[in-house]
Amino acid sequence: MTRFELIQKLVEDYPHLCASDVERTVAAIFDEIATALSRGDRVELCGFGTLVTKKRQARQGRNPRSGDDIDVSENRSPSSGLEDHRVSV
């Protein structure tokens, strides 16, 4: 599901809410999650899972096009511990 699809679903399920308000609310939630992750915080969404960033050490990489060795600097990458949600049809 994309952000747009989420907004459309919420507007359909809650017709008393204005679409622009739903869009701003969804954007604010995602912005706060992104901000927390960029600070290195852990984001726990009950019933959904946990979002964290993991530190990746500096390493030697390889340019796939030329084959040259390159230095890859230390960075943080997002990771999730999503709970297993199986949908019965």
Coordinates of C-alpha atoms in Angstrom, one line a residue:
M1 CA 0.0 0.0 0.0
T2 CA 1.4 3.4 -1.0
R3 CA 0.9 6.6 1.0
F4 CA -1.7 7.7 -1.6
E5 CA -3.6 4.4 -1.2
L6 CA -3.6 4.8 2.6
I7 CA -5.0 8.3 2.3
Q8 CA -7.7 7.2 -0.1
K9 CA -8.7 4.2 2.2
L10 CA -8.9 6.5 5.2
V11 CA -11.1 9.0 3.3
E12 CA -13.4 6.2 2.2
D13 CA -13.6 4.6 5.7
Y14 CA -14.1 8.0 7.4
P15 CA -16.2 10.1 5.1
H16 CA -16.8 12.8 7.8
L17 CA -13.1 13.7 7.5
C18 CA -11.8 16.1 4.9
A19 CA -9.4 14.6 2.4
S20 CA -6.9 17.4 2.9
D21 CA -6.9 16.9 6.7
V22 CA -6.3 13.2 6.3
E23 CA -3.4 13.9 3.9
R24 CA -1.8 16.4 6.3
T25 CA -2.3 14.0 9.2
V26 CA -0.7 11.0 7.4
A27 CA 2.2 13.3 6.2
A28 CA 2.8 14.5 9.8
I29 CA 2.9 11.0 11.2
F30 CA 5.4 9.8 8.5
D31 CA 7.5 12.9 9.0
E32 CA 7.6 12.3 12.8
I33 CA 8.6 8.7 12.2
A34 CA 11.4 9.7 9.8
T35 CA 12.6 12.4 12.2
A36 CA 12.8 9.9 15.1
L37 CA 14.7 7.4 12.9
S38 CA 17.1 10.1 11.7
R39 CA 17.9 10.8 15.4
G40 CA 18.6 7.1 15.9
D41 CA 15.5 6.6 18.0
R42 CA 13.5 3.4 18.0
V43 CA 9.9 3.7 16.8
E44 CA 7.4 1.1 18.2
L45 CA 4.0 0.8 16.5
C46 CA 1.9 -1.5 18.6
G47 CA 0.3 -4.3 16.6
F48 CA 2.6 -3.5 13.6
G49 CA 6.3 -3.7 14.6
T50 CA 9.4 -1.8 15.5
L51 CA 11.4 0.5 13.2
V52 CA 15.1 1.2 14.0
T53 CA 18.2 2.3 12.2
K54 CA 21.3 0.1 12.3
K55 CA 24.8 1.4 12.2
R56 CA 26.9 0.0 9.3
Q57 CA 30.6 0.1 9.7
A58 CA 32.9 1.7 7.0
R59 CA 34.0 -0.9 4.6
Q60 CA 35.7 -1.6 1.3
G61 CA 33.2 -1.8 -1.6
R62 CA 33.5 -2.3 -5.3
N63 CA 32.1 -0.2 -8.2
P64 CA 29.9 -2.7 -10.1
R65 CA 30.5 -0.9 -13.4
S66 CA 34.3 -0.5 -13.4
G67 CA 35.3 -3.1 -10.8
D68 CA 37.4 -0.5 -8.9
D69 CA 37.7 -0.7 -5.2
I70 CA 36.0 2.2 -3.3
D71 CA 35.7 3.2 0.3
V72 CA 32.2 3.2 1.7
S73 CA 31.8 5.4 4.7
E74 CA 30.0 4.5 7.9
N75 CA 26.3 5.1 7.7
R76 CA 22.9 4.2 9.3
S77 CA 20.3 2.2 7.4
P78 CA 16.7 1.6 8.4
S79 CA 15.6 -1.8 9.6
S80 CA 12.3 -3.2 10.8
G81 CA 11.1 -5.9 13.1
L82 CA 7.7 -6.2 11.7
E83 CA 5.3 -8.6 13.3
D84 CA 3.9 -11.5 11.2
H85 CA 0.5 -10.4 10.0
R86 CA -1.3 -13.1 8.0
V87 CA -4.5 -12.2 6.3
S88 CA -7.2 -14.8 6.0
V89 CA -9.3 -14.7 2.9

